[in-house]
Every structure is written in structure tokens, then in C-alpha cells.
């Protein structure tokens, strides 16, 4: 178990109270880097909020170049921009989905470490875990706008290395945000495909935390509760996007799943997903969810308590029926739907063995078994 369970000051509030909470948390004048995409800033009408923060005495620098699946180059671009502006942040406020929060985490870890943050330096610092050297991390606060990744309550950030076709992690005990404010109504504007993808990501975190080799009774109870909430709330949020009760339940599902897998890490489904996202651009939540059923069936041999997880989906006539119904009319959950062909599968299978993920599965898969799983989901 990775302790502490949750060092993050987490609050689930409406928009007005959520903005007020952030202002209260930032109770001393700061040089505040605010990270939010232009689209998100417009959608959430952030200008009055940022103006209020300035009125509180904070020096604000807005950074809007927020990519999906941030890369080593994206981290270098952000850090280099701060150097160009001679803006030394004392706090970072990340307003967005998991990609925004992960980019903020990487910046928080590396800003004081790298004086010349070009792409090579960033790659080396992450690969060598240079961020483990004693040095200050920048204070980070998160306001998630998806439900989701659970990044607001984990210690790591996913950063992609396109040059070497692999997924990297910034992973440190200081990587947790200091605080996180979840505002369910901020997730109501997500398109159906994003609601589905991020919701399946939360569910995947719950399911993999439940059966991970590193599982424990506490992580399993949190994972079961998260899965049950997602099972009920995700279809409701898709059917009625403005249903704030469903949106709140999905925020809670994401939060609980984040707490669960912060104790266990993820396993084979995530490991298999990484080359699908890197090579074929499959959105992360879909890339992970594609193999959940195949992996769950195999893992049941090694996880006697799997029946409790399977029971979550009984009213929907099982997990397969549930996920098919949830995705219907939004996104076919087959590899072919993302342009993956039979000929691609052997090359993908070779790249699925990420240390700390594949070996955290309760059953050890061979490359041939991974290939079989991929073929089942073509």
C-alpha cells in the first residue's frame, strides 16, 4: 500500500463555492500559473474568476496550449515558455482533464530542476528519475473538468515519449496536488464521446484496482464502490447530459477509483492500452476499456473474489451487455473502429509490456496471450 491514502484536500462543490474555495486556499499572494485550454476557458467563463484572483493579489500567467496526452515536448514547451517570460510560479492551478493536470504535475516536478528545459533535458530527467533529487516542487491545485482520470488524487503523471514510442511517468510522493476542487456542473458540457471515454477510464481504474496483484481489502472496497457508481451513473449522464446528480456520481466514481488505484497502480489493460494510444491515437479511456472483458475473464482464475465485481453488473445482464449498451450510438468498442488491422496486432503486442503495469496483473500474460486478447477485440 502506498501511504498516505489521500494527502489531497478534496472538495466536491458547486461552481460558486468551488471558485471561492480555491480563492480561500490561495490565501497568500502568489505567482500563479493557470493552465486551461482556450476552449475550456471560454466554456467555463473563467475570465471573471481569474480577474478575482488578480484582485486577491495574485500575479497570473495563463497557459493555454494544453494537448491531449502531453508529451515530453509539451512539457519542454511549457517550461521553456515560463523561462522566456521570466515567470517563476509559486503555485500552479490546473483547470481541465487528466492531460492538463498531468502536464501541471510534470511542470511542478521539473521547474526548479531544469534551468534549460529543452526536450532532451526533460526526457532525461523523467527517464533517470532526476526529480527524486532533493528540490522543491511547485505547489499544485487541480480543478478537474472531466470524470475521469482521478489524476487529482494520484502521485504520478503520464507523459508520452513520441520519439521512442513509449509512455513515461513522473512518479513521486510530492506529486500529489495540494488540493482538488471537483465541480460536477463543469463536466456537464462534455460531448458524449468524452463523457464515455473518461467515464470508462474511471471504471477501468476501479476494475484494475480491484484485481491488481497489489490489491488489498481497502483498495477493493473503494474500487467496488467506484465501479457501482460508474455502472449506474455513466449511462444516466449519457442519456441526460444535464443531469447534475449523475454528473456528481461520476465525479465521485472517478475520485474513488483514483483513490483505489493510487494504492495499487493499474495492470494489464492499461499496459495493453499504451501502444494503442501512442501508435493509433485511440483515446485513453477507450484504449483501456477495449480489453477489460477479455482480461477480467482470464483474471477470474487467480482472483477468487471476482464474483463481487461481476455482481456490480448483474442488473445489466453482465459487464459485456452493460458496456455494449453504454457505448451504443457513440463509439464502437472494437479495434477496427480505430483503424487497427489484423496485420498491426503482432507489432502492438510486442509493445504492451510496461513494467509496473503488466507485472501487476494477477496472471502473467505472454506475448502470444496478449495477441489473442487483441484479436478477440479486433
mmCIF file of C-alpha atoms in Angstrom:
data_model
loop_
_atom_site.group_PDB
_atom_site.id
_atom_site.type_symbol
_atom_site.label_atom_id
_atom_site.label_comp_id
_atom_site.label_asym_id
_atom_site.label_seq_id
_atom_site.Cartn_x
_atom_site.Cartn_y
_atom_site.Cartn_z
ATOM 1 C CA UNK A 1 0.000 0.000 0.000
ATOM 2 C CA UNK A 2 1.209 3.499 -0.834
ATOM 3 C CA UNK A 3 0.662 5.800 2.110
ATOM 4 C CA UNK A 4 -0.802 8.230 2.873
ATOM 5 C CA UNK A 5 -4.128 7.216 1.421
ATOM 6 C CA UNK A 6 -5.068 10.730 0.348
ATOM 7 C CA UNK A 7 -2.920 13.744 1.264
ATOM 8 C CA UNK A 8 -5.024 15.933 -1.046
ATOM 9 C CA UNK A 9 -7.585 18.412 0.303
ATOM 10 C CA UNK A 10 -10.514 17.248 -1.872
ATOM 11 C CA UNK A 11 -13.831 19.070 -2.113
ATOM 12 C CA UNK A 12 -16.894 18.455 -4.294
ATOM 13 C CA UNK A 13 -18.795 21.727 -4.645
ATOM 14 C CA UNK A 14 -20.982 23.767 -6.944
ATOM 15 C CA UNK A 15 -19.287 26.286 -9.222
ATOM 16 C CA UNK A 16 -19.632 29.354 -6.998
ATOM 17 C CA UNK A 17 -18.457 27.553 -3.867
ATOM 18 C CA UNK A 18 -15.701 25.802 -5.800
ATOM 19 C CA UNK A 19 -14.231 29.053 -7.088
ATOM 20 C CA UNK A 20 -14.496 30.549 -3.591
ATOM 21 C CA UNK A 21 -12.720 27.516 -2.126
ATOM 22 C CA UNK A 22 -9.763 27.960 -4.482
ATOM 23 C CA UNK A 23 -9.520 31.628 -3.524
ATOM 24 C CA UNK A 24 -9.520 30.662 0.155
ATOM 25 C CA UNK A 25 -6.831 28.024 -0.413
ATOM 26 C CA UNK A 26 -4.642 30.613 -2.146
ATOM 27 C CA UNK A 27 -4.647 32.781 0.954
ATOM 28 C CA UNK A 28 -1.227 34.345 0.320
ATOM 29 C CA UNK A 29 -0.268 36.327 -2.803
ATOM 30 C CA UNK A 30 1.322 34.006 -5.340
ATOM 31 C CA UNK A 31 2.791 33.980 -8.798
ATOM 32 C CA UNK A 32 0.073 31.721 -10.141
ATOM 33 C CA UNK A 33 0.391 29.727 -13.347
ATOM 34 C CA UNK A 34 -3.152 28.986 -14.508
ATOM 35 C CA UNK A 35 -3.373 26.148 -17.009
ATOM 36 C CA UNK A 36 -6.577 25.937 -19.039
ATOM 37 C CA UNK A 37 -7.192 25.489 -22.740
ATOM 38 C CA UNK A 38 -8.782 28.340 -24.659
ATOM 39 C CA UNK A 39 -11.878 26.232 -25.272
ATOM 40 C CA UNK A 40 -12.172 25.354 -21.594
ATOM 41 C CA UNK A 41 -11.632 28.980 -20.532
ATOM 42 C CA UNK A 42 -14.441 30.104 -22.819
ATOM 43 C CA UNK A 43 -16.799 27.253 -21.915
ATOM 44 C CA UNK A 44 -16.422 27.824 -18.179
ATOM 45 C CA UNK A 45 -16.313 31.641 -18.418
ATOM 46 C CA UNK A 46 -13.093 31.737 -16.432
ATOM 47 C CA UNK A 47 -12.262 35.407 -17.040
ATOM 48 C CA UNK A 48 -14.202 36.768 -14.017
ATOM 49 C CA UNK A 49 -12.631 34.079 -11.823
ATOM 50 C CA UNK A 50 -9.120 34.978 -12.981
ATOM 51 C CA UNK A 51 -9.882 38.669 -12.509
ATOM 52 C CA UNK A 52 -10.983 37.934 -8.949
ATOM 53 C CA UNK A 53 -7.742 36.055 -8.311
ATOM 54 C CA UNK A 54 -5.788 39.048 -9.579
ATOM 55 C CA UNK A 55 -7.821 41.233 -7.256
ATOM 56 C CA UNK A 56 -6.747 38.974 -4.400
ATOM 57 C CA UNK A 57 -3.146 39.971 -5.121
ATOM 58 C CA UNK A 58 -2.006 37.063 -7.280
ATOM 59 C CA UNK A 59 0.181 37.599 -10.333
ATOM 60 C CA UNK A 60 -1.483 35.483 -13.017
ATOM 61 C CA UNK A 61 0.140 33.821 -16.027
ATOM 62 C CA UNK A 62 -2.309 31.911 -18.228
ATOM 63 C CA UNK A 63 -1.043 28.965 -20.282
ATOM 64 C CA UNK A 64 -3.494 27.624 -22.853
ATOM 65 C CA UNK A 65 -1.514 25.177 -25.008
ATOM 66 C CA UNK A 66 -2.965 22.071 -23.399
ATOM 67 C CA UNK A 67 -2.659 18.976 -25.619
ATOM 68 C CA UNK A 68 -4.347 15.630 -25.295
ATOM 69 C CA UNK A 69 -1.841 13.078 -24.000
ATOM 70 C CA UNK A 70 1.005 15.501 -23.126
ATOM 71 C CA UNK A 71 4.409 14.580 -24.491
ATOM 72 C CA UNK A 72 7.987 15.236 -23.440
ATOM 73 C CA UNK A 73 7.972 18.059 -25.979
ATOM 74 C CA UNK A 74 4.846 19.587 -24.443
ATOM 75 C CA UNK A 75 6.477 19.655 -21.008
ATOM 76 C CA UNK A 76 9.587 21.253 -22.506
ATOM 77 C CA UNK A 77 7.463 23.860 -24.306
ATOM 78 C CA UNK A 78 5.674 24.860 -21.104
ATOM 79 C CA UNK A 79 8.849 25.094 -19.030
ATOM 80 C CA UNK A 80 10.672 26.982 -21.784
ATOM 81 C CA UNK A 81 7.804 29.451 -22.063
ATOM 82 C CA UNK A 82 7.996 30.173 -18.347
ATOM 83 C CA UNK A 83 11.747 30.806 -18.675
ATOM 84 C CA UNK A 84 11.170 33.121 -21.648
ATOM 85 C CA UNK A 85 8.618 35.104 -19.660
ATOM 86 C CA UNK A 86 10.848 35.107 -16.566
ATOM 87 C CA UNK A 87 7.764 33.946 -14.687
ATOM 88 C CA UNK A 88 8.684 31.799 -11.693
ATOM 89 C CA UNK A 89 5.453 30.233 -10.423
ATOM 90 C CA UNK A 90 4.931 29.693 -6.730
ATOM 91 C CA UNK A 91 1.711 27.802 -7.461
ATOM 92 C CA UNK A 92 0.028 26.096 -10.411
ATOM 93 C CA UNK A 93 -3.733 25.875 -10.903
ATOM 94 C CA UNK A 94 -4.636 23.189 -13.467
ATOM 95 C CA UNK A 95 -8.194 23.527 -14.798
ATOM 96 C CA UNK A 96 -9.001 20.704 -17.191
ATOM 97 C CA UNK A 97 -8.949 16.968 -17.693
ATOM 98 C CA UNK A 98 -6.246 14.483 -16.860
ATOM 99 C CA UNK A 99 -3.948 15.735 -19.610
ATOM 100 C CA UNK A 100 -3.976 19.254 -18.171
ATOM 101 C CA UNK A 101 -3.425 18.039 -14.624
ATOM 102 C CA UNK A 102 -0.634 15.657 -15.671
ATOM 103 C CA UNK A 103 1.119 18.431 -17.599
ATOM 104 C CA UNK A 104 0.826 20.584 -14.483
ATOM 105 C CA UNK A 105 2.271 17.802 -12.327
ATOM 106 C CA UNK A 106 5.253 17.405 -14.637
ATOM 107 C CA UNK A 107 5.874 21.156 -14.627
ATOM 108 C CA UNK A 108 5.588 21.251 -10.835
ATOM 109 C CA UNK A 109 8.181 18.484 -10.524
ATOM 110 C CA UNK A 110 10.686 19.768 -13.070
ATOM 111 C CA UNK A 111 10.519 23.581 -12.963
ATOM 112 C CA UNK A 112 13.154 24.046 -10.231
ATOM 113 C CA UNK A 113 15.234 21.133 -11.525
ATOM 114 C CA UNK A 114 15.841 22.211 -15.127
ATOM 115 C CA UNK A 115 17.266 25.624 -15.940
ATOM 116 C CA UNK A 116 17.488 24.807 -19.655
ATOM 117 C CA UNK A 117 14.388 22.687 -20.186
ATOM 118 C CA UNK A 118 14.756 21.522 -23.769
ATOM 119 C CA UNK A 119 13.151 18.270 -24.899
ATOM 120 C CA UNK A 120 16.293 16.183 -24.360
ATOM 121 C CA UNK A 121 16.722 17.508 -20.825
ATOM 122 C CA UNK A 122 13.095 16.810 -19.950
ATOM 123 C CA UNK A 123 13.286 13.278 -21.359
ATOM 124 C CA UNK A 124 16.477 12.541 -19.427
ATOM 125 C CA UNK A 125 15.070 13.967 -16.184
ATOM 126 C CA UNK A 126 11.983 11.765 -16.408
ATOM 127 C CA UNK A 127 13.796 8.624 -17.577
ATOM 128 C CA UNK A 128 16.507 8.894 -14.913
ATOM 129 C CA UNK A 129 14.028 9.968 -12.228
ATOM 130 C CA UNK A 130 16.199 13.015 -11.577
ATOM 131 C CA UNK A 131 13.152 14.647 -9.991
ATOM 132 C CA UNK A 132 13.791 12.374 -6.980
ATOM 133 C CA UNK A 133 16.785 14.539 -6.034
ATOM 134 C CA UNK A 134 16.031 16.873 -3.137
ATOM 135 C CA UNK A 135 14.494 20.015 -4.628
ATOM 136 C CA UNK A 136 11.259 21.969 -4.236
ATOM 137 C CA UNK A 137 8.152 21.051 -6.210
ATOM 138 C CA UNK A 138 5.826 23.876 -7.210
ATOM 139 C CA UNK A 139 2.546 23.854 -5.281
ATOM 140 C CA UNK A 140 -0.246 22.369 -7.456
ATOM 141 C CA UNK A 141 -4.016 22.749 -7.209
ATOM 142 C CA UNK A 142 -6.388 20.892 -9.532
ATOM 143 C CA UNK A 143 -9.886 21.621 -10.787
ATOM 144 C CA UNK A 144 -10.852 18.591 -12.927
ATOM 145 C CA UNK A 145 -13.336 19.170 -15.732
ATOM 146 C CA UNK A 146 -13.771 15.502 -16.653
ATOM 147 C CA UNK A 147 -14.768 12.436 -14.654
ATOM 148 C CA UNK A 148 -12.268 10.686 -15.228
ATOM 149 C CA UNK A 149 -8.758 10.174 -14.742
ATOM 150 C CA UNK A 150 -8.525 10.548 -10.972
ATOM 151 C CA UNK A 151 -5.270 12.439 -11.518
ATOM 152 C CA UNK A 152 -6.289 14.890 -8.818
ATOM 153 C CA UNK A 153 -5.643 12.222 -6.146
ATOM 154 C CA UNK A 154 -2.630 10.343 -7.515
ATOM 155 C CA UNK A 155 1.114 10.961 -7.229
ATOM 156 C CA UNK A 156 2.053 10.344 -10.855
ATOM 157 C CA UNK A 157 1.688 11.976 -14.250
ATOM 158 C CA UNK A 158 1.639 10.224 -17.613
ATOM 159 C CA UNK A 159 3.950 11.816 -20.183
ATOM 160 C CA UNK A 160 4.357 10.360 -23.668
ATOM 161 C CA UNK A 161 7.696 9.946 -25.419
ATOM 162 C CA UNK A 162 6.760 10.032 -29.094
ATOM 163 C CA UNK A 163 10.370 9.785 -30.230
ATOM 164 C CA UNK A 164 10.838 6.427 -28.517
ATOM 165 C CA UNK A 165 7.192 5.324 -28.812
ATOM 166 C CA UNK A 166 6.596 4.765 -25.131
ATOM 167 C CA UNK A 167 4.781 6.025 -22.084
ATOM 168 C CA UNK A 168 6.747 7.609 -19.232
ATOM 169 C CA UNK A 169 5.731 8.534 -15.701
ATOM 170 C CA UNK A 170 6.672 11.286 -13.306
ATOM 171 C CA UNK A 171 6.098 9.446 -10.037
ATOM 172 C CA UNK A 172 6.925 10.968 -6.655
ATOM 173 C CA UNK A 173 5.409 11.335 -3.195
ATOM 174 C CA UNK A 174 5.399 15.119 -3.745
ATOM 175 C CA UNK A 175 3.478 14.646 -6.987
ATOM 176 C CA UNK A 176 0.073 14.773 -5.317
ATOM 177 C CA UNK A 177 -1.786 18.062 -5.792
ATOM 178 C CA UNK A 178 -2.109 20.021 -2.571
ATOM 179 C CA UNK A 179 -5.826 20.423 -3.183
ATOM 180 C CA UNK A 180 -8.522 19.470 -5.662
ATOM 181 C CA UNK A 181 -11.938 21.003 -6.206
ATOM 182 C CA UNK A 182 -14.425 18.958 -8.229
ATOM 183 C CA UNK A 183 -17.355 20.866 -9.724
ATOM 184 C CA UNK A 184 -19.865 18.396 -11.242
ATOM 185 C CA UNK A 185 -21.589 21.042 -13.372
ATOM 186 C CA UNK A 186 -18.267 21.753 -15.099
ATOM 187 C CA UNK A 187 -18.386 18.207 -16.514
ATOM 188 C CA UNK A 188 -21.888 18.591 -17.961
ATOM 189 C CA UNK A 189 -20.613 20.260 -21.135
ATOM 190 C CA UNK A 190 -18.548 17.276 -22.215
ATOM 191 C CA UNK A 191 -19.578 15.754 -25.558
ATOM 192 C CA UNK A 192 -20.980 12.238 -25.342
ATOM 193 C CA UNK A 193 -17.779 10.627 -26.638
ATOM 194 C CA UNK A 194 -15.669 12.395 -23.999
ATOM 195 C CA UNK A 195 -18.164 11.564 -21.251
ATOM 196 C CA UNK A 196 -17.993 7.922 -22.335
ATOM 197 C CA UNK A 197 -14.214 7.782 -22.710
ATOM 198 C CA UNK A 198 -13.431 9.452 -19.393
ATOM 199 C CA UNK A 199 -16.168 7.501 -17.618
ATOM 200 C CA UNK A 200 -14.744 4.230 -18.906
ATOM 201 C CA UNK A 201 -11.310 5.377 -17.758
ATOM 202 C CA UNK A 202 -12.675 5.794 -14.228
ATOM 203 C CA UNK A 203 -14.328 2.381 -14.412
ATOM 204 C CA UNK A 204 -11.108 0.823 -15.712
ATOM 205 C CA UNK A 205 -9.187 2.262 -12.770
ATOM 206 C CA UNK A 206 -11.732 0.743 -10.403
ATOM 207 C CA UNK A 207 -11.718 -2.677 -12.047
ATOM 208 C CA UNK A 208 -7.947 -2.923 -12.316
ATOM 209 C CA UNK A 209 -7.501 -1.738 -8.726
ATOM 210 C CA UNK A 210 -9.909 -4.489 -7.695
ATOM 211 C CA UNK A 211 -7.953 -7.312 -9.315
ATOM 212 C CA UNK A 212 -4.385 -5.927 -9.335
ATOM 213 C CA UNK A 213 -1.681 -8.137 -7.887
ATOM 214 C CA UNK A 214 -1.079 -5.317 -5.374
ATOM 215 C CA UNK A 215 -4.738 -5.272 -4.295
ATOM 216 C CA UNK A 216 -5.719 -5.109 -0.639
ATOM 217 C CA UNK A 217 -9.080 -5.121 1.185
ATOM 218 C CA UNK A 218 -9.279 -1.325 1.416
ATOM 219 C CA UNK A 219 -8.474 -0.730 -2.251
ATOM 220 C CA UNK A 220 -11.006 -3.398 -3.238
ATOM 221 C CA UNK A 221 -13.821 -1.815 -1.231
ATOM 222 C CA UNK A 222 -13.131 1.609 -2.761
ATOM 223 C CA UNK A 223 -12.903 0.017 -6.201
ATOM 224 C CA UNK A 224 -16.233 -1.789 -5.801
ATOM 225 C CA UNK A 225 -17.961 1.412 -4.713
ATOM 226 C CA UNK A 226 -16.434 3.311 -7.634
ATOM 227 C CA UNK A 227 -17.497 0.608 -10.109
ATOM 228 C CA UNK A 228 -21.040 0.563 -8.751
ATOM 229 C CA UNK A 229 -21.334 4.340 -9.044
ATOM 230 C CA UNK A 230 -19.985 4.325 -12.605
ATOM 231 C CA UNK A 231 -22.240 1.422 -13.595
ATOM 232 C CA UNK A 232 -25.317 3.425 -12.596
ATOM 233 C CA UNK A 233 -24.240 6.992 -13.316
ATOM 234 C CA UNK A 234 -22.430 6.766 -16.653
ATOM 235 C CA UNK A 235 -25.493 5.615 -18.646
ATOM 236 C CA UNK A 236 -27.556 8.255 -16.831
ATOM 237 C CA UNK A 237 -25.090 11.039 -17.699
ATOM 238 C CA UNK A 238 -25.014 9.914 -21.326
ATOM 239 C CA UNK A 239 -28.809 9.806 -21.526
ATOM 240 C CA UNK A 240 -29.260 13.221 -19.885
ATOM 241 C CA UNK A 241 -26.059 15.313 -20.078
ATOM 242 C CA UNK A 242 -27.508 17.992 -17.802
ATOM 243 C CA UNK A 243 -28.353 15.537 -15.009
ATOM 244 C CA UNK A 244 -26.171 17.002 -12.255
ATOM 245 C CA UNK A 245 -26.901 14.130 -9.884
ATOM 246 C CA UNK A 246 -25.443 11.707 -12.445
ATOM 247 C CA UNK A 247 -22.513 14.050 -13.062
ATOM 248 C CA UNK A 248 -21.819 14.268 -9.340
ATOM 249 C CA UNK A 249 -21.921 10.487 -9.025
ATOM 250 C CA UNK A 250 -19.446 10.187 -11.900
ATOM 251 C CA UNK A 251 -17.141 12.683 -10.181
ATOM 252 C CA UNK A 252 -17.348 10.531 -7.069
ATOM 253 C CA UNK A 253 -16.735 7.358 -9.102
ATOM 254 C CA UNK A 254 -13.641 8.934 -10.636
ATOM 255 C CA UNK A 255 -12.423 10.160 -7.249
ATOM 256 C CA UNK A 256 -12.943 6.797 -5.525
ATOM 257 C CA UNK A 257 -11.324 4.914 -8.396
ATOM 258 C CA UNK A 258 -8.388 7.320 -8.212
ATOM 259 C CA UNK A 259 -8.008 6.624 -4.507
ATOM 260 C CA UNK A 260 -8.225 2.873 -5.144
ATOM 261 C CA UNK A 261 -5.599 2.689 -7.855
ATOM 262 C CA UNK A 262 -3.358 5.176 -6.060
ATOM 263 C CA UNK A 263 -2.841 2.248 -3.675
ATOM 264 C CA UNK A 264 -2.382 -0.484 -6.288
ATOM 265 C CA UNK A 265 -1.482 1.061 -9.659
ATOM 266 C CA UNK A 266 -3.070 -0.343 -12.798
ATOM 267 C CA UNK A 267 -2.415 -3.628 -14.594
ATOM 268 C CA UNK A 268 -2.634 -5.430 -17.953
ATOM 269 C CA UNK A 269 -5.450 -3.415 -19.555
ATOM 270 C CA UNK A 270 -3.524 -0.190 -19.102
ATOM 271 C CA UNK A 271 -0.299 -1.797 -20.272
ATOM 272 C CA UNK A 272 -2.007 -3.053 -23.435
ATOM 273 C CA UNK A 273 -3.598 0.357 -23.996
ATOM 274 C CA UNK A 274 -0.368 2.365 -24.208
ATOM 275 C CA UNK A 275 0.719 1.392 -27.750
ATOM 276 C CA UNK A 276 -2.893 1.719 -28.924
ATOM 277 C CA UNK A 277 -2.845 5.361 -27.844
ATOM 278 C CA UNK A 278 0.735 6.022 -28.947
ATOM 279 C CA UNK A 279 0.584 4.343 -32.370
ATOM 280 C CA UNK A 280 -3.088 4.678 -33.324
ATOM 281 C CA UNK A 281 -4.291 7.646 -31.310
ATOM 282 C CA UNK A 282 -7.003 5.658 -29.542
ATOM 283 C CA UNK A 283 -8.367 7.861 -26.720
ATOM 284 C CA UNK A 284 -7.054 6.530 -23.445
ATOM 285 C CA UNK A 285 -10.377 5.555 -21.871
ATOM 286 C CA UNK A 286 -11.413 3.585 -24.937
ATOM 287 C CA UNK A 287 -7.973 2.001 -25.312
ATOM 288 C CA UNK A 288 -8.160 0.621 -21.774
ATOM 289 C CA UNK A 289 -11.829 -0.383 -21.818
ATOM 290 C CA UNK A 290 -11.451 -2.372 -25.046
ATOM 291 C CA UNK A 291 -9.751 -5.253 -23.235
ATOM 292 C CA UNK A 292 -11.493 -5.151 -19.840
ATOM 293 C CA UNK A 293 -13.823 -8.055 -20.572
ATOM 294 C CA UNK A 294 -11.133 -10.328 -22.018
ATOM 295 C CA UNK A 295 -8.744 -9.627 -19.167
ATOM 296 C CA UNK A 296 -11.425 -9.958 -16.481
ATOM 297 C CA UNK A 297 -12.380 -13.440 -17.708
ATOM 298 C CA UNK A 298 -8.770 -14.591 -17.577
ATOM 299 C CA UNK A 299 -8.018 -12.965 -14.237
ATOM 300 C CA UNK A 300 -11.001 -14.657 -12.573
ATOM 301 C CA UNK A 301 -8.872 -17.808 -12.289
ATOM 302 C CA UNK A 302 -6.500 -16.014 -9.932
ATOM 303 C CA UNK A 303 -8.938 -13.706 -8.116
ATOM 304 C CA UNK A 304 -11.490 -15.740 -6.131
ATOM 305 C CA UNK A 305 -13.348 -12.591 -5.112
ATOM 306 C CA UNK A 306 -14.007 -11.600 -8.756
ATOM 307 C CA UNK A 307 -17.656 -12.577 -8.265
ATOM 308 C CA UNK A 308 -18.213 -9.438 -6.183
ATOM 309 C CA UNK A 309 -17.081 -7.249 -9.064
ATOM 310 C CA UNK A 310 -19.120 -9.221 -11.598
ATOM 311 C CA UNK A 311 -22.187 -8.758 -9.374
ATOM 312 C CA UNK A 312 -21.991 -4.981 -9.875
ATOM 313 C CA UNK A 313 -23.195 -5.513 -13.450
ATOM 314 C CA UNK A 314 -25.828 -8.207 -12.754
ATOM 315 C CA UNK A 315 -28.827 -5.937 -13.292
ATOM 316 C CA UNK A 316 -27.431 -5.045 -16.723
ATOM 317 C CA UNK A 317 -27.105 -8.773 -17.532
ATOM 318 C CA UNK A 318 -23.347 -8.715 -17.107
ATOM 319 C CA UNK A 319 -20.409 -6.471 -17.919
ATOM 320 C CA UNK A 320 -20.389 -7.219 -21.659
ATOM 321 C CA UNK A 321 -24.038 -6.222 -22.027
ATOM 322 C CA UNK A 322 -23.517 -3.135 -19.880
ATOM 323 C CA UNK A 323 -20.569 -1.743 -21.828
ATOM 324 C CA UNK A 324 -22.168 -2.520 -25.187
ATOM 325 C CA UNK A 325 -25.296 -0.616 -24.178
ATOM 326 C CA UNK A 326 -23.309 2.306 -22.724
ATOM 327 C CA UNK A 327 -21.291 2.768 -25.923
ATOM 328 C CA UNK A 328 -24.134 2.180 -28.384
ATOM 329 C CA UNK A 329 -24.529 5.031 -30.843
ATOM 330 C CA UNK A 330 -21.429 6.813 -29.516
ATOM 331 C CA UNK A 331 -18.329 4.727 -30.189
ATOM 332 C CA UNK A 332 -17.941 1.093 -31.313
ATOM 333 C CA UNK A 333 -15.508 -0.507 -28.889
ATOM 334 C CA UNK A 334 -13.616 -2.595 -31.414
ATOM 335 C CA UNK A 335 -10.052 -2.055 -32.556
ATOM 336 C CA UNK A 336 -11.162 -1.901 -36.189
ATOM 337 C CA UNK A 337 -13.206 1.201 -35.358
ATOM 338 C CA UNK A 338 -9.925 2.995 -34.616
ATOM 339 C CA UNK A 339 -8.178 1.888 -37.790
ATOM 340 C CA UNK A 340 -6.293 -1.048 -36.268
ATOM 341 C CA UNK A 341 -5.888 -4.002 -38.633
ATOM 342 C CA UNK A 342 -5.084 -7.666 -38.141
ATOM 343 C CA UNK A 343 -1.607 -7.005 -39.534
ATOM 344 C CA UNK A 344 -0.970 -4.375 -36.836
ATOM 345 C CA UNK A 345 -1.594 -6.693 -33.907
ATOM 346 C CA UNK A 346 1.770 -8.506 -33.592
ATOM 347 C CA UNK A 347 3.664 -5.206 -33.538
ATOM 348 C CA UNK A 348 1.280 -3.765 -30.961
ATOM 349 C CA UNK A 349 1.526 -6.879 -28.787
ATOM 350 C CA UNK A 350 5.314 -6.518 -28.618
ATOM 351 C CA UNK A 351 4.974 -3.035 -27.110
ATOM 352 C CA UNK A 352 2.440 -3.851 -24.399
ATOM 353 C CA UNK A 353 4.804 -4.922 -21.628
ATOM 354 C CA UNK A 354 5.191 -1.863 -19.395
ATOM 355 C CA UNK A 355 6.995 -2.589 -16.131
ATOM 356 C CA UNK A 356 4.848 -1.942 -13.081
ATOM 357 C CA UNK A 357 1.662 -2.452 -15.085
ATOM 358 C CA UNK A 358 1.742 -5.789 -16.917
ATOM 359 C CA UNK A 359 3.544 -7.421 -13.999
ATOM 360 C CA UNK A 360 0.885 -6.037 -11.632
ATOM 361 C CA UNK A 361 -1.710 -8.270 -13.274
ATOM 362 C CA UNK A 362 -2.699 -11.301 -11.165
ATOM 363 C CA UNK A 363 -1.968 -13.567 -14.135
ATOM 364 C CA UNK A 364 1.258 -13.238 -16.103
ATOM 365 C CA UNK A 365 0.431 -12.905 -19.806
ATOM 366 C CA UNK A 366 2.791 -13.975 -22.551
ATOM 367 C CA UNK A 367 3.073 -12.009 -25.774
ATOM 368 C CA UNK A 368 1.024 -14.697 -27.531
ATOM 369 C CA UNK A 369 -1.727 -14.346 -24.930
ATOM 370 C CA UNK A 370 -1.772 -10.573 -25.386
ATOM 371 C CA UNK A 371 -2.033 -11.135 -29.135
ATOM 372 C CA UNK A 372 -5.005 -13.425 -28.503
ATOM 373 C CA UNK A 373 -6.666 -10.722 -26.378
ATOM 374 C CA UNK A 374 -6.129 -8.150 -29.120
ATOM 375 C CA UNK A 375 -7.593 -10.490 -31.737
ATOM 376 C CA UNK A 376 -10.674 -11.056 -29.589
ATOM 377 C CA UNK A 377 -11.292 -7.312 -29.644
ATOM 378 C CA UNK A 378 -10.454 -6.549 -33.274
#
